[in-house]
Amino acid sequence: MFLPIFGTLALSVTFGNAFTDTSPFFMFSTSELLTSSPQIASASSAQDTITSQLSKCPSDTYIVVTQPGVHAEDYSDRYAAPHLRRKVSGEDDRIRSTMSVTDVLGQVNTEEIAGIVGDRCGAASLRIDASTGCFTIGDDPKPRIINVDFPALPSASKERASKLQENDVFLSSILDLLPTSKYTVLYTTSPYTAPKSTQHVEPQMYEMDSSFSSSQAHMGIKRDFGAHGKRAEDDQNVTLPDAPLFEKYQYFTPGIFMALIVILPLFLILYVGISAVGSLQVSYAAFDREMGPQMAKKGQ
């Protein structure tokens, strides 16, 4: 079953923005491949899945695309990459299998994949620099690997969308000129990193009014120290924009750890109490009326 990955991307843009160090991955083939499309995957697990399928030499041509400087948000627009969307979403009847991952943690090693495919399938390697705008494929029917290197997208949003459309048309023209109908495309990306600002802010100088008394000045100094102390605490809690995912966010805080320490004994006490109440046993004779000597005489 084909998965409409671009529709999923459009609905999960907010979720994808939280993973600033991830980027999407797409694969489609005219051959039958056993693949899945998880929402999030590590680069190593995705690479293992790709290698296990391509080592069987299912196609005659393998196209390895490298697109740096993108996020899943760039592909949420239906007009961003229409040809790629048509291949991955299953609108093209020639595509038999697809794989799409919205957020890949890390970078897929395309050189290693190309080396394994080249050794197993005897495929020759061909590299195309998309920045030149021209390429030559030829009519050789022998197995081969075509590496397509796209330049990084610009930072402006309008220019990014326009450049992504140009790259999409370039890739579509390569597919149209292939001498064989059996091909597999690996579309790898790397996340976009914003340039660091080098703007220097000059510190502001303040002069204390001479009409202030010494006590007021002392209080002002205390308040200033408190502000600096708070600023130092804030600096320690700054989120690093370029750090990996599990270094940027803290998932196990001291508060959670202390709460677990308190909850475990409470659950133990509750278990002991419920077990004690449940173990109480009362015989049926305890509910019978006691027949003493006086009750026996009255009965006579």
PDB file of C-alpha atoms in Angstrom:
ATOM      1  CA  MET A   1       0.000   0.000   0.000  1.00  0.00           C
ATOM      2  CA  PHE A   2       1.295   3.424  -0.912  1.00  0.00           C
ATOM      3  CA  LEU A   3       1.365   5.999   1.875  1.00  0.00           C
ATOM      4  CA  PRO A   4       0.554   9.651   1.101  1.00  0.00           C
ATOM      5  CA  ILE A   5       3.611  10.948   2.866  1.00  0.00           C
ATOM      6  CA  PHE A   6       3.208  14.506   1.659  1.00  0.00           C
ATOM      7  CA  GLY A   7      -0.281  14.686   3.154  1.00  0.00           C
ATOM      8  CA  THR A   8       1.157  13.430   6.419  1.00  0.00           C
ATOM      9  CA  LEU A   9       3.854  16.069   6.270  1.00  0.00           C
ATOM     10  CA  ALA A  10       1.269  18.802   5.746  1.00  0.00           C
ATOM     11  CA  LEU A  11      -0.650  17.689   8.839  1.00  0.00           C
ATOM     12  CA  SER A  12       2.441  17.310  11.036  1.00  0.00           C
ATOM     13  CA  VAL A  13       4.428  20.469  10.312  1.00  0.00           C
ATOM     14  CA  THR A  14       4.118  21.653  13.908  1.00  0.00           C
ATOM     15  CA  PHE A  15       5.267  18.309  15.209  1.00  0.00           C
ATOM     16  CA  GLY A  16       8.203  18.223  12.795  1.00  0.00           C
ATOM     17  CA  ASN A  17       9.392  21.672  13.791  1.00  0.00           C
ATOM     18  CA  ALA A  18      10.325  20.330  17.226  1.00  0.00           C
ATOM     19  CA  PHE A  19      13.005  18.151  15.618  1.00  0.00           C
ATOM     20  CA  THR A  20      15.350  20.778  14.232  1.00  0.00           C
ATOM     21  CA  ASP A  21      18.186  18.290  13.747  1.00  0.00           C
ATOM     22  CA  THR A  22      16.207  15.870  11.556  1.00  0.00           C
ATOM     23  CA  SER A  23      15.367  15.723   7.852  1.00  0.00           C
ATOM     24  CA  PRO A  24      13.109  13.553   5.664  1.00  0.00           C
ATOM     25  CA  PHE A  25      14.047  10.544   3.543  1.00  0.00           C
ATOM     26  CA  PHE A  26      12.236   9.138   0.471  1.00  0.00           C
ATOM     27  CA  MET A  27      12.713   6.010  -1.591  1.00  0.00           C
ATOM     28  CA  PHE A  28      10.638   4.683  -4.493  1.00  0.00           C
ATOM     29  CA  SER A  29      11.228   1.846  -6.920  1.00  0.00           C
ATOM     30  CA  THR A  30       9.605   0.128  -9.880  1.00  0.00           C
ATOM     31  CA  SER A  31      10.461  -3.207  -8.219  1.00  0.00           C
ATOM     32  CA  GLU A  32       8.805  -4.936  -5.281  1.00  0.00           C
ATOM     33  CA  LEU A  33      10.683  -4.084  -2.061  1.00  0.00           C
ATOM     34  CA  LEU A  34       9.795  -4.949   1.522  1.00  0.00           C
ATOM     35  CA  THR A  35       9.866  -1.532   3.191  1.00  0.00           C
ATOM     36  CA  SER A  36       7.958   0.412   5.836  1.00  0.00           C
ATOM     37  CA  SER A  37       7.396   4.134   6.425  1.00  0.00           C
ATOM     38  CA  PRO A  38       7.811   5.083  10.097  1.00  0.00           C
ATOM     39  CA  GLN A  39       7.305   8.652  11.290  1.00  0.00           C
ATOM     40  CA  ILE A  40      10.704   8.814  13.018  1.00  0.00           C
ATOM     41  CA  ALA A  41      13.757   6.597  12.476  1.00  0.00           C
ATOM     42  CA  SER A  42      17.464   6.727  13.070  1.00  0.00           C
ATOM     43  CA  ALA A  43      19.830   6.915  10.130  1.00  0.00           C
ATOM     44  CA  SER A  44      21.380   3.542  11.014  1.00  0.00           C
ATOM     45  CA  SER A  45      18.052   1.682  11.050  1.00  0.00           C
ATOM     46  CA  ALA A  46      16.935   3.267   7.780  1.00  0.00           C
ATOM     47  CA  GLN A  47      20.291   2.445   6.187  1.00  0.00           C
ATOM     48  CA  ASP A  48      20.077  -1.190   7.310  1.00  0.00           C
ATOM     49  CA  THR A  49      16.619  -1.519   5.736  1.00  0.00           C
ATOM     50  CA  ILE A  50      17.787   0.027   2.464  1.00  0.00           C
ATOM     51  CA  THR A  51      20.946  -2.072   2.278  1.00  0.00           C
ATOM     52  CA  SER A  52      19.089  -5.332   2.923  1.00  0.00           C
ATOM     53  CA  GLN A  53      16.710  -4.638   0.037  1.00  0.00           C
ATOM     54  CA  LEU A  54      19.146  -3.224  -2.502  1.00  0.00           C
ATOM     55  CA  SER A  55      21.705  -5.973  -1.917  1.00  0.00           C
ATOM     56  CA  LYS A  56      19.292  -8.270  -3.804  1.00  0.00           C
ATOM     57  CA  CYS A  57      19.867  -6.178  -6.974  1.00  0.00           C
ATOM     58  CA  PRO A  58      16.175  -5.493  -7.710  1.00  0.00           C
ATOM     59  CA  SER A  59      16.820  -2.786 -10.355  1.00  0.00           C
ATOM     60  CA  ASP A  60      19.100  -1.926 -13.252  1.00  0.00           C
ATOM     61  CA  THR A  61      19.663   1.716 -12.277  1.00  0.00           C
ATOM     62  CA  TYR A  62      20.055   3.164  -8.792  1.00  0.00           C
ATOM     63  CA  ILE A  63      19.754   6.927  -8.402  1.00  0.00           C
ATOM     64  CA  VAL A  64      21.128   8.352  -5.156  1.00  0.00           C
ATOM     65  CA  VAL A  65      19.981  11.948  -4.608  1.00  0.00           C
ATOM     66  CA  THR A  66      21.589  14.216  -2.028  1.00  0.00           C
ATOM     67  CA  GLN A  67      19.657  17.349  -1.019  1.00  0.00           C
ATOM     68  CA  PRO A  68      21.266  19.267   1.874  1.00  0.00           C
ATOM     69  CA  GLY A  69      19.717  22.042   3.927  1.00  0.00           C
ATOM     70  CA  VAL A  70      16.039  20.987   4.116  1.00  0.00           C
ATOM     71  CA  HIS A  71      13.367  20.047   6.651  1.00  0.00           C
ATOM     72  CA  ALA A  72      10.104  18.143   6.381  1.00  0.00           C
ATOM     73  CA  GLU A  73       8.353  21.527   6.380  1.00  0.00           C
ATOM     74  CA  ASP A  74       9.853  22.316   2.953  1.00  0.00           C
ATOM     75  CA  TYR A  75       7.907  19.418   1.403  1.00  0.00           C
ATOM     76  CA  SER A  76       4.568  20.170   3.104  1.00  0.00           C
ATOM     77  CA  ASP A  77       3.493  22.428   0.222  1.00  0.00           C
ATOM     78  CA  ARG A  78       1.853  20.401  -2.547  1.00  0.00           C
ATOM     79  CA  TYR A  79       3.642  22.522  -5.172  1.00  0.00           C
ATOM     80  CA  ALA A  80       7.103  22.203  -3.595  1.00  0.00           C
ATOM     81  CA  ALA A  81       8.084  18.983  -5.399  1.00  0.00           C
ATOM     82  CA  PRO A  82       5.139  17.793  -7.516  1.00  0.00           C
ATOM     83  CA  HIS A  83       7.068  15.114  -9.434  1.00  0.00           C
ATOM     84  CA  LEU A  84       8.517  13.629  -6.273  1.00  0.00           C
ATOM     85  CA  ARG A  85       5.092  13.795  -4.619  1.00  0.00           C
ATOM     86  CA  ARG A  86       3.556  11.879  -7.523  1.00  0.00           C
ATOM     87  CA  LYS A  87       6.153   9.109  -7.236  1.00  0.00           C
ATOM     88  CA  VAL A  88       5.994   8.691  -3.465  1.00  0.00           C
ATOM     89  CA  SER A  89       2.219   9.046  -3.046  1.00  0.00           C
ATOM     90  CA  GLY A  90       1.499   6.227  -5.512  1.00  0.00           C
ATOM     91  CA  GLU A  91      -0.048   8.282  -8.305  1.00  0.00           C
ATOM     92  CA  ASP A  92       2.491   6.846 -10.756  1.00  0.00           C
ATOM     93  CA  ASP A  93       1.393   3.340 -11.774  1.00  0.00           C
ATOM     94  CA  ARG A  94       4.963   2.292 -12.548  1.00  0.00           C
ATOM     95  CA  ILE A  95       6.069   2.667  -8.927  1.00  0.00           C
ATOM     96  CA  ARG A  96       5.646  -0.625  -7.069  1.00  0.00           C
ATOM     97  CA  SER A  97       7.108   0.214  -3.648  1.00  0.00           C
ATOM     98  CA  THR A  98       7.921   3.304  -1.607  1.00  0.00           C
ATOM     99  CA  MET A  99       9.540   4.235   1.681  1.00  0.00           C
ATOM    100  CA  SER A 100       9.255   7.613   3.366  1.00  0.00           C
ATOM    101  CA  VAL A 101      10.428   8.811   6.783  1.00  0.00           C
ATOM    102  CA  THR A 102       9.424  12.272   7.969  1.00  0.00           C
ATOM    103  CA  ASP A 103      12.214  12.705  10.548  1.00  0.00           C
ATOM    104  CA  VAL A 104      15.525  10.869  10.241  1.00  0.00           C
ATOM    105  CA  LEU A 105      17.924  11.284  13.159  1.00  0.00           C
ATOM    106  CA  GLY A 106      21.394  11.480  11.688  1.00  0.00           C
ATOM    107  CA  GLN A 107      22.725  11.220   8.156  1.00  0.00           C
ATOM    108  CA  VAL A 108      22.300   8.212   5.860  1.00  0.00           C
ATOM    109  CA  ASN A 109      25.687   7.158   4.458  1.00  0.00           C
ATOM    110  CA  THR A 110      24.989   7.116   0.722  1.00  0.00           C
ATOM    111  CA  GLU A 111      28.601   6.316  -0.156  1.00  0.00           C
ATOM    112  CA  GLU A 112      28.452   3.105   1.856  1.00  0.00           C
ATOM    113  CA  ILE A 113      25.147   2.092   0.240  1.00  0.00           C
ATOM    114  CA  ALA A 114      26.529   2.798  -3.229  1.00  0.00           C
ATOM    115  CA  GLY A 115      29.619   0.749  -2.454  1.00  0.00           C
ATOM    116  CA  ILE A 116      27.568  -2.269  -1.331  1.00  0.00           C
ATOM    117  CA  VAL A 117      25.282  -2.077  -4.372  1.00  0.00           C
ATOM    118  CA  GLY A 118      28.283  -1.689  -6.669  1.00  0.00           C
ATOM    119  CA  ASP A 119      29.978  -4.780  -5.230  1.00  0.00           C
ATOM    120  CA  ARG A 120      26.875  -6.984  -5.121  1.00  0.00           C
ATOM    121  CA  CYS A 121      25.325  -5.949  -8.434  1.00  0.00           C
ATOM    122  CA  GLY A 122      28.417  -5.002 -10.438  1.00  0.00           C
ATOM    123  CA  ALA A 123      27.055  -1.501 -11.017  1.00  0.00           C
ATOM    124  CA  ALA A 124      29.250   1.280 -12.363  1.00  0.00           C
ATOM    125  CA  SER A 125      29.151   4.710 -10.732  1.00  0.00           C
ATOM    126  CA  LEU A 126      28.179   8.002 -12.398  1.00  0.00           C
ATOM    127  CA  ARG A 127      28.040  11.389 -10.644  1.00  0.00           C
ATOM    128  CA  ILE A 128      25.909  14.343 -11.793  1.00  0.00           C
ATOM    129  CA  ASP A 129      26.439  17.840 -10.419  1.00  0.00           C
ATOM    130  CA  ALA A 130      23.012  19.484 -10.538  1.00  0.00           C
ATOM    131  CA  SER A 131      24.487  22.949 -10.035  1.00  0.00           C
ATOM    132  CA  THR A 132      25.782  22.872 -13.639  1.00  0.00           C
ATOM    133  CA  GLY A 133      22.279  22.235 -15.026  1.00  0.00           C
ATOM    134  CA  CYS A 134      23.425  19.596 -17.547  1.00  0.00           C
ATOM    135  CA  PHE A 135      24.053  15.852 -17.543  1.00  0.00           C
ATOM    136  CA  THR A 136      24.723  12.898 -19.848  1.00  0.00           C
ATOM    137  CA  ILE A 137      23.358   9.421 -19.129  1.00  0.00           C
ATOM    138  CA  GLY A 138      23.849   7.391 -22.317  1.00  0.00           C
ATOM    139  CA  ASP A 139      22.139   4.220 -23.532  1.00  0.00           C
ATOM    140  CA  ASP A 140      24.272   1.642 -21.734  1.00  0.00           C
ATOM    141  CA  PRO A 141      21.873  -1.010 -20.298  1.00  0.00           C
ATOM    142  CA  LYS A 142      24.419  -2.277 -17.745  1.00  0.00           C
ATOM    143  CA  PRO A 143      23.663  -1.751 -14.025  1.00  0.00           C
ATOM    144  CA  ARG A 144      24.867   1.562 -12.712  1.00  0.00           C
ATOM    145  CA  ILE A 145      24.576   3.974  -9.828  1.00  0.00           C
ATOM    146  CA  ILE A 146      23.821   7.622 -10.608  1.00  0.00           C
ATOM    147  CA  ASN A 147      24.726  10.053  -7.830  1.00  0.00           C
ATOM    148  CA  VAL A 148      22.863  13.367  -8.102  1.00  0.00           C
ATOM    149  CA  ASP A 149      24.198  16.152  -5.866  1.00  0.00           C
ATOM    150  CA  PHE A 150      21.920  19.163  -5.362  1.00  0.00           C
ATOM    151  CA  PRO A 151      23.198  22.372  -3.751  1.00  0.00           C
ATOM    152  CA  ALA A 152      21.847  23.490  -0.385  1.00  0.00           C
ATOM    153  CA  LEU A 153      18.657  25.532  -0.449  1.00  0.00           C
ATOM    154  CA  PRO A 154      18.862  29.285   0.253  1.00  0.00           C
ATOM    155  CA  SER A 155      17.613  30.701   3.547  1.00  0.00           C
ATOM    156  CA  ALA A 156      14.734  32.832   2.152  1.00  0.00           C
ATOM    157  CA  SER A 157      11.429  30.921   2.073  1.00  0.00           C
ATOM    158  CA  LYS A 158      10.390  31.982  -1.454  1.00  0.00           C
ATOM    159  CA  GLU A 159      13.815  31.195  -2.886  1.00  0.00           C
ATOM    160  CA  ARG A 160      13.814  27.833  -1.107  1.00  0.00           C
ATOM    161  CA  ALA A 161      10.488  26.820  -2.673  1.00  0.00           C
ATOM    162  CA  SER A 162      11.608  27.950  -6.127  1.00  0.00           C
ATOM    163  CA  LYS A 163      14.936  26.110  -5.899  1.00  0.00           C
ATOM    164  CA  LEU A 164      13.241  22.969  -4.647  1.00  0.00           C
ATOM    165  CA  GLN A 165      10.909  23.018  -7.661  1.00  0.00           C
ATOM    166  CA  GLU A 166      13.893  23.372 -10.010  1.00  0.00           C
ATOM    167  CA  ASN A 167      15.603  20.397  -8.399  1.00  0.00           C
ATOM    168  CA  ASP A 168      12.408  18.391  -8.694  1.00  0.00           C
ATOM    169  CA  VAL A 169      12.191  19.077 -12.431  1.00  0.00           C
ATOM    170  CA  PHE A 170      15.877  18.193 -12.845  1.00  0.00           C
ATOM    171  CA  LEU A 171      15.367  14.805 -11.152  1.00  0.00           C
ATOM    172  CA  SER A 172      12.261  14.115 -13.223  1.00  0.00           C
ATOM    173  CA  SER A 173      14.180  14.755 -16.447  1.00  0.00           C
ATOM    174  CA  ILE A 174      16.827  12.229 -15.370  1.00  0.00           C
ATOM    175  CA  LEU A 175      14.151   9.588 -14.803  1.00  0.00           C
ATOM    176  CA  ASP A 176      12.578  10.275 -18.192  1.00  0.00           C
ATOM    177  CA  LEU A 177      15.902   9.732 -19.987  1.00  0.00           C
ATOM    178  CA  LEU A 178      16.792   6.423 -18.335  1.00  0.00           C
ATOM    179  CA  PRO A 179      17.304   3.590 -20.871  1.00  0.00           C
ATOM    180  CA  THR A 180      15.604   1.081 -18.539  1.00  0.00           C
ATOM    181  CA  SER A 181      12.275   0.998 -16.739  1.00  0.00           C
ATOM    182  CA  LYS A 182      13.682  -0.800 -13.688  1.00  0.00           C
ATOM    183  CA  TYR A 183      15.093   1.836 -11.338  1.00  0.00           C
ATOM    184  CA  THR A 184      15.250   2.716  -7.647  1.00  0.00           C
ATOM    185  CA  VAL A 185      15.626   6.240  -6.302  1.00  0.00           C
ATOM    186  CA  LEU A 186      17.100   7.090  -2.880  1.00  0.00           C
ATOM    187  CA  TYR A 187      16.304  10.698  -1.954  1.00  0.00           C
ATOM    188  CA  THR A 188      18.454  11.617   1.051  1.00  0.00           C
ATOM    189  CA  THR A 189      18.486  14.989   2.801  1.00  0.00           C
ATOM    190  CA  SER A 190      20.318  16.770   5.588  1.00  0.00           C
ATOM    191  CA  PRO A 191      18.833  19.341   8.003  1.00  0.00           C
ATOM    192  CA  TYR A 192      19.083  23.074   7.474  1.00  0.00           C
ATOM    193  CA  THR A 193      21.234  24.999   9.951  1.00  0.00           C
ATOM    194  CA  ALA A 194      20.611  28.713  10.278  1.00  0.00           C
ATOM    195  CA  PRO A 195      23.718  30.926  10.182  1.00  0.00           C
ATOM    196  CA  LYS A 196      24.776  32.217  13.578  1.00  0.00           C
ATOM    197  CA  SER A 197      24.313  35.913  14.194  1.00  0.00           C
ATOM    198  CA  THR A 198      27.540  37.850  14.749  1.00  0.00           C
ATOM    199  CA  GLN A 199      25.851  41.089  15.815  1.00  0.00           C
ATOM    200  CA  HIS A 200      27.502  42.556  18.915  1.00  0.00           C
ATOM    201  CA  VAL A 201      25.346  44.433  21.403  1.00  0.00           C
ATOM    202  CA  GLU A 202      27.111  47.205  23.279  1.00  0.00           C
ATOM    203  CA  PRO A 203      26.402  47.231  27.037  1.00  0.00           C
ATOM    204  CA  GLN A 204      24.407  50.184  28.313  1.00  0.00           C
ATOM    205  CA  MET A 205      25.986  52.393  30.962  1.00  0.00           C
ATOM    206  CA  TYR A 206      23.857  53.808  33.771  1.00  0.00           C
ATOM    207  CA  GLU A 207      24.712  56.711  36.064  1.00  0.00           C
ATOM    208  CA  MET A 208      23.344  56.792  39.592  1.00  0.00           C
ATOM    209  CA  ASP A 209      21.566  59.936  40.626  1.00  0.00           C
ATOM    210  CA  SER A 210      23.434  61.821  43.327  1.00  0.00           C
ATOM    211  CA  SER A 211      20.186  62.520  45.225  1.00  0.00           C
ATOM    212  CA  PHE A 212      19.921  58.827  46.164  1.00  0.00           C
ATOM    213  CA  SER A 213      20.983  58.019  49.685  1.00  0.00           C
ATOM    214  CA  SER A 214      23.577  55.399  50.488  1.00  0.00           C
ATOM    215  CA  SER A 215      20.906  52.940  51.639  1.00  0.00           C
ATOM    216  CA  GLN A 216      18.983  53.317  48.396  1.00  0.00           C
ATOM    217  CA  ALA A 217      22.177  52.824  46.438  1.00  0.00           C
ATOM    218  CA  HIS A 218      22.929  49.693  48.459  1.00  0.00           C
ATOM    219  CA  MET A 219      19.455  48.333  47.703  1.00  0.00           C
ATOM    220  CA  GLY A 220      19.992  49.089  44.022  1.00  0.00           C
ATOM    221  CA  ILE A 221      23.248  47.153  44.044  1.00  0.00           C
ATOM    222  CA  LYS A 222      21.504  44.203  45.641  1.00  0.00           C
ATOM    223  CA  ARG A 223      18.795  44.255  42.984  1.00  0.00           C
ATOM    224  CA  ASP A 224      21.469  44.399  40.281  1.00  0.00           C
ATOM    225  CA  PHE A 225      23.230  41.361  41.727  1.00  0.00           C
ATOM    226  CA  GLY A 226      19.933  39.493  41.764  1.00  0.00           C
ATOM    227  CA  ALA A 227      19.359  40.334  38.123  1.00  0.00           C
ATOM    228  CA  HIS A 228      22.822  39.080  37.215  1.00  0.00           C
ATOM    229  CA  GLY A 229      22.243  35.910  39.208  1.00  0.00           C
ATOM    230  CA  LYS A 230      18.945  35.289  37.435  1.00  0.00           C
ATOM    231  CA  ARG A 231      20.606  36.000  34.109  1.00  0.00           C
ATOM    232  CA  ALA A 232      23.289  33.422  34.917  1.00  0.00           C
ATOM    233  CA  GLU A 233      20.605  30.842  35.720  1.00  0.00           C
ATOM    234  CA  ASP A 234      18.872  31.629  32.435  1.00  0.00           C
ATOM    235  CA  ASP A 235      22.150  31.172  30.578  1.00  0.00           C
ATOM    236  CA  GLN A 236      22.485  27.707  32.048  1.00  0.00           C
ATOM    237  CA  ASN A 237      19.024  26.778  30.726  1.00  0.00           C
ATOM    238  CA  VAL A 238      19.530  28.023  27.181  1.00  0.00           C
ATOM    239  CA  THR A 239      18.396  25.522  24.536  1.00  0.00           C
ATOM    240  CA  LEU A 240      21.221  24.799  22.099  1.00  0.00           C
ATOM    241  CA  PRO A 241      19.809  25.137  18.547  1.00  0.00           C
ATOM    242  CA  ASP A 242      22.470  22.950  16.890  1.00  0.00           C
ATOM    243  CA  ALA A 243      22.697  20.220  19.544  1.00  0.00           C
ATOM    244  CA  PRO A 244      21.426  16.672  18.907  1.00  0.00           C
ATOM    245  CA  LEU A 245      17.868  15.809  19.903  1.00  0.00           C
ATOM    246  CA  PHE A 246      18.649  13.969  23.125  1.00  0.00           C
ATOM    247  CA  GLU A 247      21.125  16.619  24.284  1.00  0.00           C
ATOM    248  CA  LYS A 248      18.786  19.523  23.583  1.00  0.00           C
ATOM    249  CA  TYR A 249      15.865  18.261  25.699  1.00  0.00           C
ATOM    250  CA  GLN A 250      15.925  16.739  29.190  1.00  0.00           C
ATOM    251  CA  TYR A 251      13.463  13.852  29.376  1.00  0.00           C
ATOM    252  CA  PHE A 252      14.211  12.642  32.968  1.00  0.00           C
ATOM    253  CA  THR A 253      14.259  15.533  35.427  1.00  0.00           C
ATOM    254  CA  PRO A 254      15.128  15.363  39.148  1.00  0.00           C
ATOM    255  CA  GLY A 255      11.485  16.101  39.961  1.00  0.00           C
ATOM    256  CA  ILE A 256      10.315  13.007  38.089  1.00  0.00           C
ATOM    257  CA  PHE A 257      13.003  10.928  39.815  1.00  0.00           C
ATOM    258  CA  MET A 258      11.923  12.129  43.305  1.00  0.00           C
ATOM    259  CA  ALA A 259       8.256  11.510  42.476  1.00  0.00           C
ATOM    260  CA  LEU A 260       9.044   7.901  41.515  1.00  0.00           C
ATOM    261  CA  ILE A 261      10.944   7.398  44.781  1.00  0.00           C
ATOM    262  CA  VAL A 262       7.899   8.605  46.756  1.00  0.00           C
ATOM    263  CA  ILE A 263       5.293   6.729  44.705  1.00  0.00           C
ATOM    264  CA  LEU A 264       6.947   3.306  44.944  1.00  0.00           C
ATOM    265  CA  PRO A 265       6.751   3.036  48.792  1.00  0.00           C
ATOM    266  CA  LEU A 266       3.169   4.337  48.728  1.00  0.00           C
ATOM    267  CA  PHE A 267       2.154   1.639  46.267  1.00  0.00           C
ATOM    268  CA  LEU A 268       3.882  -0.944  48.471  1.00  0.00           C
ATOM    269  CA  ILE A 269       1.942   0.228  51.541  1.00  0.00           C
ATOM    270  CA  LEU A 270      -1.308   0.200  49.564  1.00  0.00           C
ATOM    271  CA  TYR A 271      -0.609  -3.341  48.367  1.00  0.00           C
ATOM    272  CA  VAL A 272       0.080  -4.574  51.910  1.00  0.00           C
ATOM    273  CA  GLY A 273      -3.122  -2.945  53.208  1.00  0.00           C
ATOM    274  CA  ILE A 274      -5.322  -4.402  50.482  1.00  0.00           C
ATOM    275  CA  SER A 275      -3.730  -7.824  50.979  1.00  0.00           C
ATOM    276  CA  ALA A 276      -4.380  -7.656  54.748  1.00  0.00           C
ATOM    277  CA  VAL A 277      -8.043  -6.716  54.295  1.00  0.00           C
ATOM    278  CA  GLY A 278      -8.508  -9.406  51.688  1.00  0.00           C
ATOM    279  CA  SER A 279      -7.032 -12.076  53.947  1.00  0.00           C
ATOM    280  CA  LEU A 280      -9.570 -11.533  56.760  1.00  0.00           C
ATOM    281  CA  GLN A 281     -11.735 -14.669  57.309  1.00  0.00           C
ATOM    282  CA  VAL A 282     -14.848 -14.905  59.496  1.00  0.00           C
ATOM    283  CA  SER A 283     -16.534 -18.259  60.186  1.00  0.00           C
ATOM    284  CA  TYR A 284     -20.276 -18.722  59.761  1.00  0.00           C
ATOM    285  CA  ALA A 285     -20.633 -19.656  63.475  1.00  0.00           C
ATOM    286  CA  ALA A 286     -19.800 -16.099  64.467  1.00  0.00           C
ATOM    287  CA  PHE A 287     -23.224 -14.991  63.228  1.00  0.00           C
ATOM    288  CA  ASP A 288     -25.241 -17.670  65.221  1.00  0.00           C
ATOM    289  CA  ARG A 289     -27.020 -16.744  68.496  1.00  0.00           C
ATOM    290  CA  GLU A 290     -25.251 -17.932  71.631  1.00  0.00           C
ATOM    291  CA  MET A 291     -27.317 -20.617  73.470  1.00  0.00           C
ATOM    292  CA  GLY A 292     -26.406 -20.233  77.186  1.00  0.00           C
ATOM    293  CA  PRO A 293     -28.136 -21.984  80.224  1.00  0.00           C
ATOM    294  CA  GLN A 294     -30.754 -19.260  80.664  1.00  0.00           C
ATOM    295  CA  MET A 295     -31.764 -19.372  77.015  1.00  0.00           C
ATOM    296  CA  ALA A 296     -32.066 -23.165  77.299  1.00  0.00           C
ATOM    297  CA  LYS A 297     -34.485 -22.917  80.288  1.00  0.00           C
ATOM    298  CA  LYS A 298     -36.667 -20.408  78.467  1.00  0.00           C
ATOM    299  CA  GLY A 299     -36.787 -22.766  75.572  1.00  0.00           C
ATOM    300  CA  GLN A 300     -38.173 -25.548  77.877  1.00  0.00           C
TER     301      GLN A 300
END
